[in-house]
Amino acid sequence: MDILKQKFAAKALPLAQELKAFNKESGHLVVGEYTIDQIIGGMKGIKGLLTDTSALDPELGISFRGYSIPELREKLPRIPGGISPLPEGIFYLMLIGELPTEEDVQFISAEWQRRSNVPEHVFAMLNGLPLDTHPMTQFSMAILAMQNDSEFAAAYERGISKDTYWEYVYEDAMNLIARLPRVAAYIYRRTFHNGHHIEPEPNLDWAGNFAHMLGIDNPSFKSMMRLYLTIHADHEGGNGSAHTTHLTGSMLSDPYYAFSSGINSLAGPLHGLANQEVIGWIFKMQKALGTESPTEAEIEQYIRTTLANKQVVPGYGHAVLRRTDPRFLAQQDFAKTYFPDDNLCQLVWKIYNVAPRVLGETGKIKNPFPNVDAHSGALLLHYGFNEYTYYTVLFGVSRALGVMAQLCWSRVYGLPLERPGSITFDALKKLAAKINEASTPKA
Ligand code: CMX
């Protein structure tokens, strides 16, 4: 058992016992009530999932095991002389629950390097796909194509005790994360660079090597990618990609199946695909207005047109957050520090000056502030990374860190399959009538 796995076992196994005892003692206590509106409205606000890796507060934003993004930028280990945290560090924090040392992240870098070999048949499968297959489709298919290597699936077929599920899920999670940069870079190079692939550089960290294989070998781009892959990693348990991964995994489908389904959810324009949509929207706006640097008044008009056409303004709004996403702010801070004069970043900031007021005036958009996706494309474009239909794959590579850590915890906790109930419209109407009747004072 590797040292990280030993640490995870030492931390998680006692907590799994504690959770069982806690549920026995306190399982009957009522947590909250929910309304018909929440049933119809996508279960928002209902606390129905157990997730330890991160927590989301509508006002404060995301915290990873209690640490905010600004704290993580300061406290997580970096490469020598580096300016951004290493994603290895956030994975350690989510899995173990404590800040890692330099040595801890070096171990993970080496371990992911050791596990990073991608089977040839995955590349052959990708090469068989038309070049206009969306990169997210290719990514999801490549993940599924590796499923034949699942140690969990093989062990389950052999017959294993449920107490050991987590051990195999851990192995799959580590192998899957280790392989993703190679798979994702392969998709990028085959789709946009005539199949001129770049061999991995084994001495680099996980994100640095990914940047290298993408073909943008620039130290500043590597730093940006380390930050990018850290801040997109997790957003508690209820977001589309985490929830989908969790649900699929709860059926004891192995981590490859689970993560592939999570990626399919991330591919939706209301979720991760919004980073592609934002850049598409900005380009359309520039074209429609005939300028690369529209005024705030012109931007306002374009937002109003988007709303009048009953389309969403991508990159704005959130199902939980009720203020500017700290992930947006971290990216803005990076750009303001390292390339404050970038035209597209300045346009993103100009939109930020205008959009919250205009969206707020509609009176129906619960959060008129920008989310993570409003900024990420502008950072990438700064480095000449202009193939924006690929952007969500980058989000997906990062999201693996959070959802795989979550899956390890779900199996060590022994969480059962997720299976909420549903209700018919007719039954809801009857329920509402009964409640209304009971609350109407008798004459
Ligand atoms: N532009 C226009 N309308 C918006 C809007 C936006 N950015 N955000 C919300 N609305 C609309 C909704 O479509 C909804 O309209 P209807 O009542 O006509 O159906 C109304 O405002 C209320 O929605 P809400 O409760 O504020 O938001 P939801 O929780 O339903 O949805 C989200 C949240 C993110 C899907 C939504 O804000 C949105 O569509 N934003 C644009 C897409 C986007 O940026 N997604 C990325 C989210 C982050 C991520 O997962 O990566």
Tab-separated table of C-alpha atoms and ligand atoms in Angstrom:
chain	number	residue	atom	x	y	z
A	1	MET	CA	0.000	0.000	0.000
A	2	ASP	CA	1.521	3.352	-0.990
A	3	ILE	CA	2.107	6.025	1.622
A	4	LEU	CA	-0.820	8.211	0.491
A	5	LYS	CA	-3.161	5.236	0.623
A	6	GLN	CA	-1.889	4.393	4.109
A	7	LYS	CA	-2.508	7.964	5.256
A	8	PHE	CA	-5.980	7.895	3.705
A	9	ALA	CA	-6.775	4.619	5.475
A	10	ALA	CA	-5.493	5.960	8.801
A	11	LYS	CA	-7.677	9.033	8.439
A	12	ALA	CA	-10.762	7.581	6.797
A	13	LEU	CA	-11.343	4.193	8.426
A	14	PRO	CA	-11.953	5.580	11.948
A	15	LEU	CA	-14.195	8.296	10.465
A	16	ALA	CA	-16.190	5.633	8.617
A	17	GLN	CA	-16.820	3.889	11.962
A	18	GLU	CA	-17.742	7.215	13.515
A	19	LEU	CA	-20.203	7.959	10.691
A	20	LYS	CA	-21.936	4.597	11.204
A	21	ALA	CA	-22.245	5.175	14.944
A	22	PHE	CA	-23.376	8.755	14.356
A	23	ASN	CA	-26.076	7.646	11.952
A	24	LYS	CA	-27.297	5.026	14.412
A	25	GLU	CA	-27.551	7.581	17.167
A	26	SER	CA	-28.631	10.698	15.275
A	27	GLY	CA	-30.062	9.375	12.019
A	28	HIS	CA	-33.644	10.109	13.084
A	29	LEU	CA	-33.072	13.837	13.685
A	30	VAL	CA	-34.817	16.208	11.252
A	31	VAL	CA	-32.451	18.413	9.198
A	32	GLY	CA	-34.914	20.563	7.289
A	33	GLU	CA	-38.085	20.858	5.316
A	34	TYR	CA	-38.552	21.386	1.622
A	35	THR	CA	-41.209	22.915	-0.557
A	36	ILE	CA	-43.055	22.038	-3.728
A	37	ASP	CA	-41.048	24.781	-5.431
A	38	GLN	CA	-37.845	22.903	-4.564
A	39	ILE	CA	-39.193	19.670	-6.041
A	40	ILE	CA	-40.102	21.430	-9.273
A	41	GLY	CA	-37.002	23.649	-9.167
A	42	GLY	CA	-34.241	21.058	-9.295
A	43	MET	CA	-33.998	20.288	-5.542
A	44	LYS	CA	-31.984	23.463	-4.986
A	45	GLY	CA	-31.248	24.198	-1.353
A	46	ILE	CA	-32.077	20.676	-0.179
A	47	LYS	CA	-29.113	19.275	1.740
A	48	GLY	CA	-29.269	15.688	0.529
A	49	LEU	CA	-25.655	14.657	-0.051
A	50	LEU	CA	-22.727	13.949	2.243
A	51	THR	CA	-19.519	15.520	0.846
A	52	ASP	CA	-16.404	16.314	2.870
A	53	THR	CA	-13.934	17.516	0.240
A	54	SER	CA	-15.300	21.056	-0.031
A	55	ALA	CA	-18.223	23.191	1.124
A	56	LEU	CA	-20.063	25.978	-0.672
A	57	ASP	CA	-21.488	29.021	1.051
A	58	PRO	CA	-23.741	31.341	-0.985
A	59	GLU	CA	-21.929	34.423	0.332
A	60	LEU	CA	-18.421	33.211	1.110
A	61	GLY	CA	-17.988	30.883	-1.845
A	62	ILE	CA	-16.068	27.653	-1.938
A	63	SER	CA	-13.824	26.359	0.828
A	64	PHE	CA	-11.727	23.244	0.536
A	65	ARG	CA	-11.535	21.520	3.910
A	66	GLY	CA	-12.053	24.945	5.459
A	67	TYR	CA	-9.541	26.852	3.306
A	68	SER	CA	-10.638	29.614	0.938
A	69	ILE	CA	-9.056	30.040	-2.497
A	70	PRO	CA	-6.892	33.022	-1.406
A	71	GLU	CA	-5.643	30.928	1.530
A	72	LEU	CA	-4.848	27.996	-0.732
A	73	ARG	CA	-2.937	30.229	-3.136
A	74	GLU	CA	-0.786	31.157	-0.185
A	75	LYS	CA	-0.516	27.861	1.684
A	76	LEU	CA	-0.396	25.035	-0.848
A	77	PRO	CA	3.079	23.922	-1.985
A	78	ARG	CA	4.439	25.210	-5.309
A	79	ILE	CA	7.351	24.264	-7.514
A	80	PRO	CA	10.584	25.999	-6.426
A	81	GLY	CA	10.192	29.681	-7.281
A	82	GLY	CA	6.635	29.052	-8.492
A	83	ILE	CA	3.754	31.509	-8.190
A	84	SER	CA	0.769	29.121	-8.226
A	85	PRO	CA	-0.248	26.199	-6.033
A	86	LEU	CA	0.219	22.688	-7.362
A	87	PRO	CA	-3.025	20.769	-8.047
A	88	GLU	CA	-1.381	17.773	-6.379
A	89	GLY	CA	-1.713	19.778	-3.160
A	90	ILE	CA	-5.445	20.341	-3.404
A	91	PHE	CA	-5.966	16.663	-4.149
A	92	TYR	CA	-4.012	15.764	-1.006
A	93	LEU	CA	-6.006	18.286	1.022
A	94	MET	CA	-9.343	16.918	-0.232
A	95	LEU	CA	-8.345	13.290	0.256
A	96	ILE	CA	-6.546	13.513	3.583
A	97	GLY	CA	-8.187	16.592	5.070
A	98	GLU	CA	-4.915	18.347	5.950
A	99	LEU	CA	-2.576	20.721	4.157
A	100	PRO	CA	0.224	18.790	2.427
A	101	THR	CA	3.938	19.284	2.895
A	102	GLU	CA	6.312	19.733	-0.059
A	103	GLU	CA	7.189	16.082	0.325
A	104	ASP	CA	3.524	15.035	0.125
A	105	VAL	CA	3.005	16.789	-3.197
A	106	GLN	CA	6.285	15.476	-4.566
A	107	PHE	CA	5.091	11.978	-3.745
A	108	ILE	CA	1.816	12.554	-5.614
A	109	SER	CA	3.611	14.065	-8.648
A	110	ALA	CA	5.880	11.027	-8.811
A	111	GLU	CA	3.014	8.611	-8.252
A	112	TRP	CA	0.887	10.163	-11.013
A	113	GLN	CA	3.916	10.116	-13.272
A	114	ARG	CA	4.407	6.406	-12.512
A	115	ARG	CA	0.752	5.621	-13.273
A	116	SER	CA	0.409	7.851	-16.344
A	117	ASN	CA	0.798	5.338	-19.167
A	118	VAL	CA	-2.251	5.422	-21.460
A	119	PRO	CA	-3.018	2.170	-23.302
A	120	GLU	CA	-2.504	2.356	-27.079
A	121	HIS	CA	-6.083	1.294	-27.843
A	122	VAL	CA	-7.324	4.595	-26.366
A	123	PHE	CA	-5.374	6.569	-28.967
A	124	ALA	CA	-6.529	4.171	-31.693
A	125	MET	CA	-10.142	4.693	-30.619
A	126	LEU	CA	-9.709	8.480	-30.649
A	127	ASN	CA	-8.058	8.347	-34.066
A	128	GLY	CA	-11.155	6.617	-35.378
A	129	LEU	CA	-13.398	9.548	-34.474
A	130	PRO	CA	-14.194	12.339	-36.942
A	131	LEU	CA	-12.157	15.466	-36.187
A	132	ASP	CA	-15.328	17.459	-35.663
A	133	THR	CA	-16.336	15.263	-32.714
A	134	HIS	CA	-16.633	17.697	-29.826
A	135	PRO	CA	-13.562	17.492	-27.545
A	136	MET	CA	-15.816	16.726	-24.564
A	137	THR	CA	-17.301	13.752	-26.425
A	138	GLN	CA	-13.806	12.529	-27.231
A	139	PHE	CA	-12.784	13.016	-23.608
A	140	SER	CA	-15.739	11.100	-22.209
A	141	MET	CA	-15.219	8.274	-24.721
A	142	ALA	CA	-11.495	8.068	-23.939
A	143	ILE	CA	-12.254	7.754	-20.228
A	144	LEU	CA	-14.737	4.982	-20.935
A	145	ALA	CA	-12.232	3.299	-23.247
A	146	MET	CA	-9.926	2.861	-20.246
A	147	GLN	CA	-12.627	1.107	-18.221
A	148	ASN	CA	-11.230	-2.322	-19.101
A	149	ASP	CA	-8.358	-1.450	-16.738
A	150	SER	CA	-10.609	-0.863	-13.738
A	151	GLU	CA	-9.163	-2.602	-10.699
A	152	PHE	CA	-12.438	-2.121	-8.867
A	153	ALA	CA	-14.501	-3.816	-11.602
A	154	ALA	CA	-12.045	-6.723	-11.816
A	155	ALA	CA	-11.950	-7.184	-8.047
A	156	TYR	CA	-15.738	-6.994	-7.776
A	157	GLU	CA	-16.063	-9.690	-10.394
A	158	ARG	CA	-13.620	-11.883	-8.459
A	159	GLY	CA	-15.684	-11.298	-5.326
A	160	ILE	CA	-14.491	-8.930	-2.586
A	161	SER	CA	-15.677	-7.797	0.819
A	162	LYS	CA	-17.482	-4.452	0.782
A	163	ASP	CA	-14.996	-3.301	3.434
A	164	THR	CA	-12.295	-3.272	0.757
A	165	TYR	CA	-14.183	-1.446	-2.036
A	166	TRP	CA	-12.356	1.783	-1.262
A	167	GLU	CA	-8.957	0.180	-1.794
A	168	TYR	CA	-9.710	-0.565	-5.448
A	169	VAL	CA	-11.534	2.700	-6.009
A	170	TYR	CA	-8.438	4.499	-4.722
A	171	GLU	CA	-6.270	2.661	-7.272
A	172	ASP	CA	-8.636	3.484	-10.128
A	173	ALA	CA	-8.906	7.112	-9.009
A	174	MET	CA	-5.132	7.528	-8.919
A	175	ASN	CA	-4.627	5.799	-12.277
A	176	LEU	CA	-7.393	7.783	-13.927
A	177	ILE	CA	-6.150	11.162	-12.686
A	178	ALA	CA	-2.591	10.247	-13.690
A	179	ARG	CA	-3.622	9.466	-17.269
A	180	LEU	CA	-5.933	12.421	-17.910
A	181	PRO	CA	-3.357	15.035	-19.002
A	182	ARG	CA	-1.985	12.686	-21.680
A	183	VAL	CA	-5.469	11.780	-22.897
A	184	ALA	CA	-6.669	15.383	-22.901
A	185	ALA	CA	-3.515	16.699	-24.625
A	186	TYR	CA	-3.838	13.962	-27.243
A	187	ILE	CA	-7.395	15.080	-28.010
A	188	TYR	CA	-6.243	18.696	-28.319
A	189	ARG	CA	-3.314	17.942	-30.612
A	190	ARG	CA	-5.247	15.563	-32.864
A	191	THR	CA	-8.189	17.944	-33.180
A	192	PHE	CA	-6.374	21.244	-33.617
A	193	HIS	CA	-2.720	20.541	-34.480
A	194	ASN	CA	-2.848	17.963	-37.273
A	195	GLY	CA	-2.026	15.138	-34.880
A	196	HIS	CA	1.438	16.515	-34.063
A	197	HIS	CA	1.681	15.081	-30.580
A	198	ILE	CA	4.151	16.048	-27.905
A	199	GLU	CA	5.724	13.398	-25.694
A	200	PRO	CA	5.302	13.800	-21.928
A	201	GLU	CA	8.124	15.318	-19.901
A	202	PRO	CA	8.499	13.005	-16.878
A	203	ASN	CA	10.304	15.519	-14.686
A	204	LEU	CA	7.452	17.981	-14.700
A	205	ASP	CA	4.575	18.173	-12.240
A	206	TRP	CA	1.083	17.042	-13.312
A	207	ALA	CA	-0.129	20.470	-14.550
A	208	GLY	CA	3.263	21.517	-15.934
A	209	ASN	CA	3.463	18.346	-17.974
A	210	PHE	CA	-0.099	18.863	-19.219
A	211	ALA	CA	0.773	22.397	-20.371
A	212	HIS	CA	3.901	21.023	-22.043
A	213	MET	CA	1.931	18.326	-23.923
A	214	LEU	CA	-0.671	20.879	-25.022
A	215	GLY	CA	2.210	22.630	-26.747
A	216	ILE	CA	2.307	25.952	-24.910
A	217	ASP	CA	5.711	25.652	-23.307
A	218	ASN	CA	5.755	28.959	-21.532
A	219	PRO	CA	6.514	29.212	-17.769
A	220	SER	CA	3.720	31.741	-17.245
A	221	PHE	CA	1.186	29.474	-19.006
A	222	LYS	CA	2.293	26.593	-16.781
A	223	SER	CA	1.700	28.776	-13.699
A	224	MET	CA	-1.712	29.761	-14.981
A	225	MET	CA	-2.588	26.107	-15.614
A	226	ARG	CA	-1.524	25.136	-12.080
A	227	LEU	CA	-3.906	27.764	-10.728
A	228	TYR	CA	-6.644	26.829	-13.216
A	229	LEU	CA	-6.448	23.117	-12.383
A	230	THR	CA	-6.479	23.884	-8.659
A	231	ILE	CA	-9.486	26.191	-8.553
A	232	HIS	CA	-11.756	24.113	-10.835
A	233	ALA	CA	-11.211	20.910	-8.850
A	234	ASP	CA	-14.257	20.788	-6.610
A	235	HIS	CA	-17.444	22.681	-5.787
A	236	GLU	CA	-19.075	20.578	-3.036
A	237	GLY	CA	-21.221	17.565	-3.932
A	238	GLY	CA	-24.348	18.907	-5.592
A	239	ASN	CA	-23.012	20.451	-8.816
A	240	GLY	CA	-23.774	18.579	-12.019
A	241	SER	CA	-20.453	16.816	-12.585
A	242	ALA	CA	-19.852	15.896	-8.934
A	243	HIS	CA	-23.409	14.777	-8.376
A	244	THR	CA	-23.465	12.688	-11.552
A	245	THR	CA	-20.137	11.045	-10.716
A	246	HIS	CA	-21.379	10.314	-7.220
A	247	LEU	CA	-24.702	8.907	-8.408
A	248	THR	CA	-23.113	6.610	-10.971
A	249	GLY	CA	-20.439	5.550	-8.503
A	250	SER	CA	-23.060	4.806	-5.870
A	251	MET	CA	-24.338	1.970	-8.105
A	252	LEU	CA	-20.811	0.530	-7.759
A	253	SER	CA	-20.142	1.383	-11.382
A	254	ASP	CA	-16.359	1.773	-11.324
A	255	PRO	CA	-14.591	5.186	-11.331
A	256	TYR	CA	-14.163	5.163	-15.128
A	257	TYR	CA	-17.905	4.803	-15.663
A	258	ALA	CA	-18.601	7.288	-12.895
A	259	PHE	CA	-16.217	9.959	-14.148
A	260	SER	CA	-17.250	9.563	-17.775
A	261	SER	CA	-20.844	10.261	-16.766
A	262	GLY	CA	-19.684	13.252	-14.704
A	263	ILE	CA	-17.920	14.601	-17.785
A	264	ASN	CA	-21.122	14.240	-19.802
A	265	SER	CA	-22.826	16.458	-17.264
A	266	LEU	CA	-19.976	18.983	-17.318
A	267	ALA	CA	-20.469	19.186	-21.097
A	268	GLY	CA	-23.795	21.012	-20.631
A	269	PRO	CA	-23.893	24.771	-21.400
A	270	LEU	CA	-25.430	25.523	-18.005
A	271	HIS	CA	-22.430	23.857	-16.352
A	272	GLY	CA	-18.835	23.505	-17.603
A	273	LEU	CA	-19.494	24.237	-21.269
A	274	ALA	CA	-20.252	27.792	-20.177
A	275	ASN	CA	-16.505	28.542	-20.454
A	276	GLN	CA	-16.739	27.867	-24.201
A	277	GLU	CA	-20.044	29.742	-24.419
A	278	VAL	CA	-18.586	32.845	-22.769
A	279	ILE	CA	-15.902	33.251	-25.415
A	280	GLY	CA	-18.390	32.492	-28.202
A	281	TRP	CA	-20.719	35.145	-26.771
A	282	ILE	CA	-17.932	37.726	-26.493
A	283	PHE	CA	-16.770	37.069	-30.074
A	284	LYS	CA	-20.341	37.400	-31.344
A	285	MET	CA	-20.714	40.642	-29.417
A	286	GLN	CA	-17.492	42.056	-30.881
A	287	LYS	CA	-18.633	41.087	-34.362
A	288	ALA	CA	-22.136	42.482	-33.910
A	289	LEU	CA	-20.793	45.765	-32.549
A	290	GLY	CA	-17.970	45.949	-35.061
A	291	THR	CA	-15.291	46.568	-32.433
A	292	GLU	CA	-12.909	44.583	-30.214
A	293	SER	CA	-13.302	47.114	-27.416
A	294	PRO	CA	-16.977	48.016	-27.023
A	295	THR	CA	-18.017	50.715	-24.577
A	296	GLU	CA	-19.956	49.886	-21.435
A	297	ALA	CA	-23.094	51.344	-23.028
A	298	GLU	CA	-22.666	49.043	-26.048
A	299	ILE	CA	-22.098	46.025	-23.794
A	300	GLU	CA	-25.220	46.872	-21.834
A	301	GLN	CA	-27.224	47.000	-25.034
A	302	TYR	CA	-25.846	43.638	-26.164
A	303	ILE	CA	-26.737	42.032	-22.822
A	304	ARG	CA	-30.272	43.409	-23.141
A	305	THR	CA	-30.526	41.929	-26.630
A	306	THR	CA	-29.348	38.536	-25.340
A	307	LEU	CA	-32.004	38.633	-22.615
A	308	ALA	CA	-34.686	39.799	-25.038
A	309	ASN	CA	-33.848	36.792	-27.235
A	310	LYS	CA	-34.510	34.588	-24.192
A	311	GLN	CA	-30.915	33.409	-24.063
A	312	VAL	CA	-28.659	33.276	-21.067
A	313	VAL	CA	-25.650	35.526	-20.616
A	314	PRO	CA	-23.017	32.826	-20.171
A	315	GLY	CA	-20.635	33.067	-17.232
A	316	TYR	CA	-23.189	34.860	-15.068
A	317	GLY	CA	-25.452	33.388	-12.405
A	318	HIS	CA	-25.128	30.423	-10.134
A	319	ALA	CA	-27.421	27.880	-8.532
A	320	VAL	CA	-25.897	28.396	-5.068
A	321	LEU	CA	-23.575	31.429	-5.014
A	322	ARG	CA	-25.059	34.835	-4.337
A	323	ARG	CA	-21.984	36.953	-4.980
A	324	THR	CA	-19.007	37.067	-7.352
A	325	ASP	CA	-17.429	33.632	-7.583
A	326	PRO	CA	-14.057	33.599	-5.743
A	327	ARG	CA	-12.750	31.523	-8.662
A	328	PHE	CA	-13.524	34.459	-10.981
A	329	LEU	CA	-11.666	36.767	-8.592
A	330	ALA	CA	-8.618	34.481	-8.413
A	331	GLN	CA	-8.365	34.501	-12.209
A	332	GLN	CA	-8.916	38.245	-12.366
A	333	ASP	CA	-6.165	38.728	-9.803
A	334	PHE	CA	-3.793	36.547	-11.837
A	335	ALA	CA	-4.491	38.531	-15.016
A	336	LYS	CA	-4.281	41.915	-13.260
A	337	THR	CA	-0.911	40.924	-11.810
A	338	TYR	CA	0.706	39.391	-14.874
A	339	PHE	CA	-1.010	40.937	-17.916
A	340	PRO	CA	-3.122	43.929	-16.840
A	341	ASP	CA	-3.153	45.391	-20.355
A	342	ASP	CA	-4.614	42.332	-22.081
A	343	ASN	CA	-7.465	43.585	-24.266
A	344	LEU	CA	-9.774	40.599	-23.802
A	345	CYS	CA	-9.262	40.480	-20.035
A	346	GLN	CA	-10.075	44.168	-19.914
A	347	LEU	CA	-13.263	43.443	-21.847
A	348	VAL	CA	-14.181	40.699	-19.339
A	349	TRP	CA	-13.707	43.249	-16.528
A	350	LYS	CA	-15.795	45.813	-18.426
A	351	ILE	CA	-18.614	43.275	-18.777
A	352	TYR	CA	-18.296	42.727	-15.004
A	353	ASN	CA	-18.853	46.483	-14.495
A	354	VAL	CA	-22.130	46.330	-16.415
A	355	ALA	CA	-23.706	42.871	-16.302
A	356	PRO	CA	-24.606	42.515	-12.592
A	357	ARG	CA	-26.740	45.667	-12.696
A	358	VAL	CA	-28.492	44.758	-15.961
A	359	LEU	CA	-29.086	41.138	-14.936
A	360	GLY	CA	-30.187	42.277	-11.460
A	361	GLU	CA	-32.806	44.577	-13.007
A	362	THR	CA	-34.635	41.557	-14.435
A	363	GLY	CA	-35.664	40.765	-10.857
A	364	LYS	CA	-35.614	37.050	-11.535
A	365	ILE	CA	-31.934	36.110	-11.835
A	366	LYS	CA	-30.995	35.119	-8.299
A	367	ASN	CA	-27.282	35.733	-8.724
A	368	PRO	CA	-26.358	38.448	-11.240
A	369	PHE	CA	-22.621	38.066	-10.582
A	370	PRO	CA	-19.962	36.241	-12.627
A	371	ASN	CA	-19.046	32.598	-12.066
A	372	VAL	CA	-15.785	30.780	-12.765
A	373	ASP	CA	-16.484	30.462	-16.490
A	374	ALA	CA	-16.758	34.204	-17.105
A	375	HIS	CA	-12.992	34.608	-16.899
A	376	SER	CA	-11.171	31.412	-17.788
A	377	GLY	CA	-11.340	31.754	-21.587
A	378	ALA	CA	-9.729	35.189	-21.520
A	379	LEU	CA	-6.763	33.779	-19.580
A	380	LEU	CA	-6.314	31.010	-22.117
A	381	LEU	CA	-6.629	33.350	-25.078
A	382	HIS	CA	-3.902	35.520	-23.621
A	383	TYR	CA	-1.503	32.646	-24.331
A	384	GLY	CA	-2.836	32.163	-27.855
A	385	PHE	CA	-4.919	29.166	-26.799
A	386	ASN	CA	-7.821	30.072	-29.041
A	387	GLU	CA	-9.557	26.724	-29.698
A	388	TYR	CA	-12.374	27.494	-27.333
A	389	THR	CA	-14.482	24.399	-28.024
A	390	TYR	CA	-11.722	22.602	-26.107
A	391	TYR	CA	-11.901	24.694	-22.929
A	392	THR	CA	-14.327	22.469	-21.030
A	393	VAL	CA	-11.878	19.558	-21.276
A	394	LEU	CA	-9.468	21.591	-19.120
A	395	PHE	CA	-12.252	22.043	-16.574
A	396	GLY	CA	-12.877	18.276	-16.745
A	397	VAL	CA	-9.244	17.347	-16.098
A	398	SER	CA	-9.328	19.495	-12.980
A	399	ARG	CA	-12.750	18.275	-11.850
A	400	ALA	CA	-11.378	14.721	-11.689
A	401	LEU	CA	-9.389	15.710	-8.606
A	402	GLY	CA	-12.459	16.595	-6.597
A	403	VAL	CA	-14.860	13.927	-7.736
A	404	MET	CA	-12.281	11.128	-7.457
A	405	ALA	CA	-11.397	12.215	-3.912
A	406	GLN	CA	-15.146	12.289	-3.198
A	407	LEU	CA	-15.559	8.783	-4.624
A	408	CYS	CA	-12.805	7.401	-2.372
A	409	TRP	CA	-14.597	8.868	0.617
A	410	SER	CA	-18.013	7.607	-0.512
A	411	ARG	CA	-16.705	4.034	-0.704
A	412	VAL	CA	-14.772	4.154	2.555
A	413	TYR	CA	-17.859	5.576	4.273
A	414	GLY	CA	-19.849	2.738	2.740
A	415	LEU	CA	-22.479	5.142	1.424
A	416	PRO	CA	-25.368	3.253	-0.187
A	417	LEU	CA	-26.779	3.749	-3.654
A	418	GLU	CA	-28.458	7.096	-4.183
A	419	ARG	CA	-32.094	6.692	-4.942
A	420	PRO	CA	-34.392	9.644	-4.164
A	421	GLY	CA	-38.116	9.257	-4.667
A	422	SER	CA	-40.214	11.108	-7.200
A	423	ILE	CA	-43.809	12.291	-7.161
A	424	THR	CA	-46.378	12.820	-9.904
A	425	PHE	CA	-47.884	16.238	-10.717
A	426	ASP	CA	-51.291	14.852	-9.782
A	427	ALA	CA	-50.052	13.726	-6.385
A	428	LEU	CA	-48.426	17.117	-5.806
A	429	LYS	CA	-51.693	18.909	-6.581
A	430	LYS	CA	-53.572	16.674	-4.152
A	431	LEU	CA	-50.922	17.262	-1.501
A	432	ALA	CA	-51.145	21.039	-1.979
A	433	ALA	CA	-54.956	20.953	-1.767
A	434	LYS	CA	-54.785	18.938	1.462
A	435	ILE	CA	-52.263	21.294	3.065
A	436	ASN	CA	-54.266	24.362	1.991
A	437	GLU	CA	-57.465	22.875	3.360
A	438	ALA	CA	-55.866	22.029	6.679
A	439	SER	CA	-54.500	25.567	7.037
A	440	THR	CA	-57.778	27.340	6.104
A	441	PRO	CA	-59.623	28.424	9.263
A	442	LYS	CA	-63.049	26.754	9.547
A	443	ALA	CA	-65.986	29.218	9.309
B	1	CMX	N1	-28.609	35.036	-18.159
B	1	CMX	C1	-29.936	35.079	-18.412
B	1	CMX	N2	-30.862	34.506	-17.618
B	1	CMX	C2	-30.431	33.918	-16.499
B	1	CMX	C3	-29.079	33.849	-16.157
B	1	CMX	C4	-28.146	34.435	-17.049
B	1	CMX	N3	-26.841	34.383	-16.832
B	1	CMX	N4	-28.950	33.182	-14.981
B	1	CMX	C5	-30.187	32.837	-14.602
B	1	CMX	N5	-31.079	33.259	-15.523
B	1	CMX	C6	-32.525	33.045	-15.550
B	1	CMX	C7	-32.818	31.553	-15.561
B	1	CMX	O1	-32.710	31.032	-16.869
B	1	CMX	C8	-34.206	31.515	-14.985
B	1	CMX	O2	-35.090	31.934	-15.999
B	1	CMX	P1	-36.614	31.354	-16.083
B	1	CMX	O3	-37.240	31.661	-14.750
B	1	CMX	O4	-37.191	32.086	-17.227
B	1	CMX	O5	-36.478	29.880	-16.306
B	1	CMX	C9	-34.153	32.645	-13.929
B	1	CMX	O6	-33.088	33.511	-14.333
B	1	CMX	C10	-33.882	32.147	-12.522
B	1	CMX	O7	-32.708	31.357	-12.546
B	1	CMX	P2	-31.790	31.257	-11.241
B	1	CMX	O8	-32.605	30.610	-10.175
B	1	CMX	O9	-31.172	32.568	-10.949
B	1	CMX	O10	-30.621	30.296	-11.746
B	1	CMX	P3	-30.579	28.711	-11.756
B	1	CMX	O11	-30.142	28.270	-10.395
B	1	CMX	O12	-31.829	28.134	-12.309
B	1	CMX	O13	-29.440	28.450	-12.816
B	1	CMX	C11	-27.340	28.841	-13.847
B	1	CMX	C12	-28.085	28.710	-12.515
B	1	CMX	C13	-25.847	28.935	-13.578
B	1	CMX	C14	-27.613	27.623	-14.699
B	1	CMX	C15	-27.852	30.109	-14.565
B	1	CMX	O14	-27.483	31.249	-13.792
B	1	CMX	C16	-27.318	30.247	-15.975
B	1	CMX	O15	-27.942	29.718	-16.900
B	1	CMX	N6	-26.166	30.962	-16.169
B	1	CMX	C17	-25.521	31.033	-17.488
B	1	CMX	C18	-24.779	29.735	-17.768
B	1	CMX	C19	-23.548	29.618	-16.905
B	1	CMX	O16	-22.748	30.538	-16.755
B	1	CMX	N7	-23.338	28.427	-16.327
B	1	CMX	C20	-22.093	28.111	-15.576
B	1	CMX	C21	-22.323	27.875	-14.082
B	1	CMX	C22	-21.021	27.511	-13.382
B	1	CMX	C23	-20.581	26.123	-13.768
B	1	CMX	O17	-21.258	25.143	-13.427
B	1	CMX	O18	-19.552	25.981	-14.468
